Short mmCIF file of N, CA and C in Angstrom, two decimals:
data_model
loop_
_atom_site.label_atom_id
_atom_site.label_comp_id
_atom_site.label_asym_id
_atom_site.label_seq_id
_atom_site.Cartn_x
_atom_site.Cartn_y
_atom_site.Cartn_z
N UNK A 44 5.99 -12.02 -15.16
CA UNK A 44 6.84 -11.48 -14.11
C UNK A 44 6.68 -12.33 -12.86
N UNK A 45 7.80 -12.66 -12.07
CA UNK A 45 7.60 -13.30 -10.81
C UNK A 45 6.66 -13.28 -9.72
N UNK A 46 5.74 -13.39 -9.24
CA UNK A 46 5.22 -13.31 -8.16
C UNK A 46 5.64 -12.31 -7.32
N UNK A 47 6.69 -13.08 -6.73
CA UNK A 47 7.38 -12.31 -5.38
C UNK A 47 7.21 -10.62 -6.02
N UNK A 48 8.06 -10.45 -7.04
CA UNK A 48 8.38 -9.11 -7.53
C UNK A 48 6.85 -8.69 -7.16
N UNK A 49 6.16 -8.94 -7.94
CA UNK A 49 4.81 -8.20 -8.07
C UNK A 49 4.38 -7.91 -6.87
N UNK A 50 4.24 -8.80 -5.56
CA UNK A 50 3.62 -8.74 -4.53
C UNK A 50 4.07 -7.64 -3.44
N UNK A 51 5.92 -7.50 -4.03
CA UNK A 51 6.40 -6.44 -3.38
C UNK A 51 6.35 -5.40 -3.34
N UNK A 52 6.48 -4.88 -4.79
CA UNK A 52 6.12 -3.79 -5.16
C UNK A 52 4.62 -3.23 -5.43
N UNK A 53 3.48 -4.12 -5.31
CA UNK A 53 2.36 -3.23 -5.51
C UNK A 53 1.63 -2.38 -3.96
N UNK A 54 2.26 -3.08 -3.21
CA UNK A 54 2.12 -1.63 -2.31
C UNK A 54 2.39 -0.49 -2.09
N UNK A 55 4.08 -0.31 -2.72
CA UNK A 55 4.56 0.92 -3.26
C UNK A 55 3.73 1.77 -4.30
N UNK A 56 3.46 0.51 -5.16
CA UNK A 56 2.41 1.32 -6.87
C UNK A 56 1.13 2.21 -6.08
N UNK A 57 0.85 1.67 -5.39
CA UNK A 57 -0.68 1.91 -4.49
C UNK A 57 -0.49 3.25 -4.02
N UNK A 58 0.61 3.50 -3.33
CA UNK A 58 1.02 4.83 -2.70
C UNK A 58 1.52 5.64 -3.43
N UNK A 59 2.01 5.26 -4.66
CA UNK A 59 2.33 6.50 -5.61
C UNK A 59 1.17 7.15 -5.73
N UNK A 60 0.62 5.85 -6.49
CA UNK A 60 -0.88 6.37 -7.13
C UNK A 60 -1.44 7.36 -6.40
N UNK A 61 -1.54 7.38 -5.09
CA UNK A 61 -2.81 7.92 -4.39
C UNK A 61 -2.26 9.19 -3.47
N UNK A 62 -0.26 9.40 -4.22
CA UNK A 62 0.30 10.67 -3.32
C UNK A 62 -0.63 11.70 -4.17
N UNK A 63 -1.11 11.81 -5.53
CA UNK A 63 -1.27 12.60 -6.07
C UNK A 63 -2.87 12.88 -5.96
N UNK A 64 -3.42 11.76 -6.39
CA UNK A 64 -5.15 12.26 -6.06
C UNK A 64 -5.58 11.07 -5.61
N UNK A 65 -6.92 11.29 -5.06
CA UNK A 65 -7.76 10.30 -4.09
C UNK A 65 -7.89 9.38 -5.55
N UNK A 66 -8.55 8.30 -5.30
CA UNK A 66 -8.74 7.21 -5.84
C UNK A 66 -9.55 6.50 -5.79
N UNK A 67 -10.52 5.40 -6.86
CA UNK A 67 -11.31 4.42 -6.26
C UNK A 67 -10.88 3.06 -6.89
N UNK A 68 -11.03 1.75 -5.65
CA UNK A 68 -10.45 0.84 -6.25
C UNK A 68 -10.03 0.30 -7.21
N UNK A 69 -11.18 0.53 -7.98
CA UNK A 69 -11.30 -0.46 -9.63
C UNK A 69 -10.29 0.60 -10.93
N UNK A 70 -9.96 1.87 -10.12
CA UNK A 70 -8.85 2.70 -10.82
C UNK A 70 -7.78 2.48 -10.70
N UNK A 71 -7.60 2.31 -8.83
CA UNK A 71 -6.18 1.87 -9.32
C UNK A 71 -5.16 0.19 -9.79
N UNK A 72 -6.56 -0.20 -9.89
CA UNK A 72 -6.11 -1.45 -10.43
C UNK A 72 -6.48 -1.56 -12.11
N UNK A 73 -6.58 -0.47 -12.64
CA UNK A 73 -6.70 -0.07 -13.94
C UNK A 73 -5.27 0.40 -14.13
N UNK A 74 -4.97 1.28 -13.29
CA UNK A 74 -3.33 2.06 -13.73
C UNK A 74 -2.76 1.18 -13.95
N UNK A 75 -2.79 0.24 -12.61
CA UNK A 75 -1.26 -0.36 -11.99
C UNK A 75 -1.16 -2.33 -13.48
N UNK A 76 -2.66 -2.16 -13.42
CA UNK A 76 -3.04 -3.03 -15.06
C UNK A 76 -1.92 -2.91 -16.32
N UNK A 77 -1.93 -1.29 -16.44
CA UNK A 77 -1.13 -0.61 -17.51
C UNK A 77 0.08 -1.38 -17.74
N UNK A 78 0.73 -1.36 -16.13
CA UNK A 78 2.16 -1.45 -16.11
C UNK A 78 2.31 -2.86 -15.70
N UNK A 79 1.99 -3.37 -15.22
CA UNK A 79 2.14 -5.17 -14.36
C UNK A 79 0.73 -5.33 -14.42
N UNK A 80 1.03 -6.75 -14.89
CA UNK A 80 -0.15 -8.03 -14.91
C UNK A 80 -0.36 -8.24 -13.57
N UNK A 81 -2.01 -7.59 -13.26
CA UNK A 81 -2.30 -8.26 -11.81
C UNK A 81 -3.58 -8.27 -11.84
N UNK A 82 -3.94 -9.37 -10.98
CA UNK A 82 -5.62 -9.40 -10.90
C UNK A 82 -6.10 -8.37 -9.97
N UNK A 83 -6.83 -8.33 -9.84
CA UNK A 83 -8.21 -6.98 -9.21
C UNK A 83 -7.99 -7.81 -7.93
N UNK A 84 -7.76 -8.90 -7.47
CA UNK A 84 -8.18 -9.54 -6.36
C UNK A 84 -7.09 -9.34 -5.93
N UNK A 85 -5.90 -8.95 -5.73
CA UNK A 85 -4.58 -8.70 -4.92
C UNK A 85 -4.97 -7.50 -4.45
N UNK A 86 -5.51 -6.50 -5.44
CA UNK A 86 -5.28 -4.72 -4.79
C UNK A 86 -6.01 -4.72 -3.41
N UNK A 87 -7.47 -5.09 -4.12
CA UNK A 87 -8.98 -5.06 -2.61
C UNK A 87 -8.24 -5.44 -0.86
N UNK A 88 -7.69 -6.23 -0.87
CA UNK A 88 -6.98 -6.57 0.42
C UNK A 88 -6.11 -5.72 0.96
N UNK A 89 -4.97 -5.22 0.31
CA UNK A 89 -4.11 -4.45 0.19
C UNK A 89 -4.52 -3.13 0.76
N UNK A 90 -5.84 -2.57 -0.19
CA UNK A 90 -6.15 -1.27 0.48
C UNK A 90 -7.00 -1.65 1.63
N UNK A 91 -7.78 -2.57 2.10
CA UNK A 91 -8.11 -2.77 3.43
C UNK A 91 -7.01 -2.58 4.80
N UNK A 92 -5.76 -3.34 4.35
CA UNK A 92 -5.25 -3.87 5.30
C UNK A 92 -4.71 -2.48 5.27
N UNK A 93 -4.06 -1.23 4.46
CA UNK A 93 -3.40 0.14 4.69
C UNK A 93 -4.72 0.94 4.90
N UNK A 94 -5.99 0.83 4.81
CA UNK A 94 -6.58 2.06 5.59
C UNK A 94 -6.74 1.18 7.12
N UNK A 95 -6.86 0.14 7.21
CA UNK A 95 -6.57 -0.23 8.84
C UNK A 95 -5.79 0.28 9.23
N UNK A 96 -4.66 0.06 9.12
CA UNK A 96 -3.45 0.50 9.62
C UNK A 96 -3.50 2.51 9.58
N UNK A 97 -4.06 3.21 9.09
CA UNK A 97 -4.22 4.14 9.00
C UNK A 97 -3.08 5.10 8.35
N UNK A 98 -3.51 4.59 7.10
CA UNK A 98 -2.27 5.38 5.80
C UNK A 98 -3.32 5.57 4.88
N UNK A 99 -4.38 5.13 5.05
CA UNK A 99 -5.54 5.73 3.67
C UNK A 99 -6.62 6.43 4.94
N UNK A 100 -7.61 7.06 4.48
CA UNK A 100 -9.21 7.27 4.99
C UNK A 100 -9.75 7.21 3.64
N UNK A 101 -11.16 6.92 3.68
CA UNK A 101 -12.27 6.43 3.04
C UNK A 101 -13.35 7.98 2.80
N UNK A 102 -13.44 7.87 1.76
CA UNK A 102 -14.90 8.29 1.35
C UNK A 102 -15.95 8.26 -0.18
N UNK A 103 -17.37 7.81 0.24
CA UNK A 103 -18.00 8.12 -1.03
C UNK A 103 -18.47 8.69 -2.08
N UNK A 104 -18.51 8.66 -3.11
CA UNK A 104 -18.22 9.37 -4.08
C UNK A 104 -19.89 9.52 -4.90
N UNK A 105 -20.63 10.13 -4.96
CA UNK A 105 -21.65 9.93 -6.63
C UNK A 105 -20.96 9.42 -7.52
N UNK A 106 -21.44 8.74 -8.47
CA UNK A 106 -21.18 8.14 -9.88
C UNK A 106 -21.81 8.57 -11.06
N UNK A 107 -21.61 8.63 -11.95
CA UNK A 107 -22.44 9.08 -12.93
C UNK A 107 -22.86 7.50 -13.72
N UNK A 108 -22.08 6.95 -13.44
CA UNK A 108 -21.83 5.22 -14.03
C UNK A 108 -22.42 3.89 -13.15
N UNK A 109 -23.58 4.85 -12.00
CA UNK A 109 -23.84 3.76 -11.06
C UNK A 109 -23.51 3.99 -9.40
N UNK A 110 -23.70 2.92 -8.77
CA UNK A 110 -23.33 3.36 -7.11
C UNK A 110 -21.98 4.25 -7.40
N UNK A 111 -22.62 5.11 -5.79
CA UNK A 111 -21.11 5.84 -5.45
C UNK A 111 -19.79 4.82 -4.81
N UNK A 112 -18.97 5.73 -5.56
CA UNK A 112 -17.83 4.79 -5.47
C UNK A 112 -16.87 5.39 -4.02
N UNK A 113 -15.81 3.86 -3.85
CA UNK A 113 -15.31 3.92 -2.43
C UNK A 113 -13.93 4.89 -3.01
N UNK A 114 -13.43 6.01 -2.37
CA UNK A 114 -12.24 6.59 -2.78
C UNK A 114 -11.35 6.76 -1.46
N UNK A 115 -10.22 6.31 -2.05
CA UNK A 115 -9.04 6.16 -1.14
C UNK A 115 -7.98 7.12 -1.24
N UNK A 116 -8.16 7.94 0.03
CA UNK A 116 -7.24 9.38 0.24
C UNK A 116 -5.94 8.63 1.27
N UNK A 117 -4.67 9.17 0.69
CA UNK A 117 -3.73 9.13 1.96
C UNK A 117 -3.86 9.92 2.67
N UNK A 118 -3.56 9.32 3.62
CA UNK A 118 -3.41 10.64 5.34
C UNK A 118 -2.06 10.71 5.70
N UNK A 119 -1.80 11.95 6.34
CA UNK A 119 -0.35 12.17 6.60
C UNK A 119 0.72 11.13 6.92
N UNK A 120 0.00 10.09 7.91
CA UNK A 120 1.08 8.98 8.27
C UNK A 120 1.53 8.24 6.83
N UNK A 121 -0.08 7.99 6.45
CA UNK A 121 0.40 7.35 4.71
C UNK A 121 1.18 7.83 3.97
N UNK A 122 1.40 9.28 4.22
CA UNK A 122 2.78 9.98 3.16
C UNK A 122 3.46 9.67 3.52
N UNK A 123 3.87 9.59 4.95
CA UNK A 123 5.02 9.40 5.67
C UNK A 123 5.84 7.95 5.16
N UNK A 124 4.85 6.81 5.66
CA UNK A 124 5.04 5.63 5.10
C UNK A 124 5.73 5.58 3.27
N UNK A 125 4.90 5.79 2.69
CA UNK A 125 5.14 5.84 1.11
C UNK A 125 6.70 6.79 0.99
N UNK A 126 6.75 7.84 1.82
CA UNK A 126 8.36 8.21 1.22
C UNK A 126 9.32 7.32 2.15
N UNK A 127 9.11 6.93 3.09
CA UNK A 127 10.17 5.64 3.97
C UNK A 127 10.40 4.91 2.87
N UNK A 128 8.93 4.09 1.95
CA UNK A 128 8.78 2.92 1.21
C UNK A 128 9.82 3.12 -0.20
N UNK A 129 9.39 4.51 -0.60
CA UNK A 129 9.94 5.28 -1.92
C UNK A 129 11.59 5.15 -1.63
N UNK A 130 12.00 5.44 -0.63
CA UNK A 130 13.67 6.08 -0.50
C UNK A 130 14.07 4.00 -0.21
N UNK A 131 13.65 3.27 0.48
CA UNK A 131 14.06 1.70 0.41
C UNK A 131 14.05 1.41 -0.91
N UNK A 132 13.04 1.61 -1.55
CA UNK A 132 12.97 0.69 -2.99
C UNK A 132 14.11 1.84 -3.65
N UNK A 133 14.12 2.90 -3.86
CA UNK A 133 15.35 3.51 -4.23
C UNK A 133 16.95 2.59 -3.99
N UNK A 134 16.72 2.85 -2.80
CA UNK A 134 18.54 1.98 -2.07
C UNK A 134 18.38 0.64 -2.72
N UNK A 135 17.15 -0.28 -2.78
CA UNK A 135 16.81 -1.51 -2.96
C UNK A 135 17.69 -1.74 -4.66
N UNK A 136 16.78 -0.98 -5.43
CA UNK A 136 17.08 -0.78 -6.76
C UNK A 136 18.53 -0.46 -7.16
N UNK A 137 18.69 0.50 -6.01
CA UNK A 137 20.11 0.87 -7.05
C UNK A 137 21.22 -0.21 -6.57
N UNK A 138 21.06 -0.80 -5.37
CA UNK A 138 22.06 -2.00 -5.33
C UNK A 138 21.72 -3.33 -5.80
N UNK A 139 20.41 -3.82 -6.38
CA UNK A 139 20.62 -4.49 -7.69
C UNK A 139 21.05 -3.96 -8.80
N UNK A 140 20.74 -3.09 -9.54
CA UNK A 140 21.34 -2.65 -10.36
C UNK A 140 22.80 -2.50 -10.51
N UNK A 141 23.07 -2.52 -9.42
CA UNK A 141 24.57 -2.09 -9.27
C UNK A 141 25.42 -3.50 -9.07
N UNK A 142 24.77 -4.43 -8.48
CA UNK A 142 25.27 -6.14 -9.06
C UNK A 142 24.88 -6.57 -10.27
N UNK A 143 23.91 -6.34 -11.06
CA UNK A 143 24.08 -6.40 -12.38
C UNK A 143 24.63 -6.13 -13.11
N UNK A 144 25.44 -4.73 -12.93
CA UNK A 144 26.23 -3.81 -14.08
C UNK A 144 27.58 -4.62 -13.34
N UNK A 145 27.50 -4.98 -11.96
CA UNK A 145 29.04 -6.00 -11.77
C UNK A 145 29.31 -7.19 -12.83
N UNK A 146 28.09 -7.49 -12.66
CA UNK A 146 28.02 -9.15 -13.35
C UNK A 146 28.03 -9.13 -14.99
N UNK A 147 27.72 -8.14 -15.24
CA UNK A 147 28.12 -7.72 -16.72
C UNK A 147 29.34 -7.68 -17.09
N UNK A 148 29.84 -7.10 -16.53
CA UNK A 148 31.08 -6.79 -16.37
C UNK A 148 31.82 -8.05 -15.95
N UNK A 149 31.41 -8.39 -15.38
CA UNK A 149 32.33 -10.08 -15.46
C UNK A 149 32.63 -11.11 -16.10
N UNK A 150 31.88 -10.63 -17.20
CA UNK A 150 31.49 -11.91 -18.15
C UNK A 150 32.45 -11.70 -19.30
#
């Protein structure tokens, strides 16, 4: 898959992930694994630079598997952000899609 694509959308993936439950790094770069090829070394930055900005808060966790782990909660602004992000990639999507099904059609 392209670069660009990937780089765009895994900040969106990040905020899905984490509308529903808190999170720790090396998870959600397990999910987001599932679906798109990405290294572990894109996510780590990513969630730095959004709990700076203050769309995540931080806290540690016990492990049963070793150190306690770092878990990443959204905070209200972060919801806020993620449905702005959610309803763009919506509009985004459906007007590619919607030059594709043109261009189909043209052929």
């Amino acid at each position: 898959m392209n670069v660009q694509f990937k780089k765009g959308v895994l900040e969106l993936c990040v905020l899905v992930l984490l509308d529903k439950k808190d999170r720790y790094g090396y998870e959600l770069v397990q999910k987001i694994s599932d679906q798109i090829d990405i290294s572990e070394g894109t996510v780590y930055p990513l969630l730095r630079r959004l709990t700076k900005e203050g769309y995540f808060t931080t806290y540690l966790k016990e492990s049963t598997e070793g150190p306690p782990r770092k878990y990443y909660k959204l905070t209200d602004v972060g919801r806020s952000y993620y449905q702005e992000l959610l309803q763009e990639w919506r509009e985004f999507t459906n007007g590619v899609n919607q030059l594709i099904k043109e261009g189909d059609i043209d052929e």
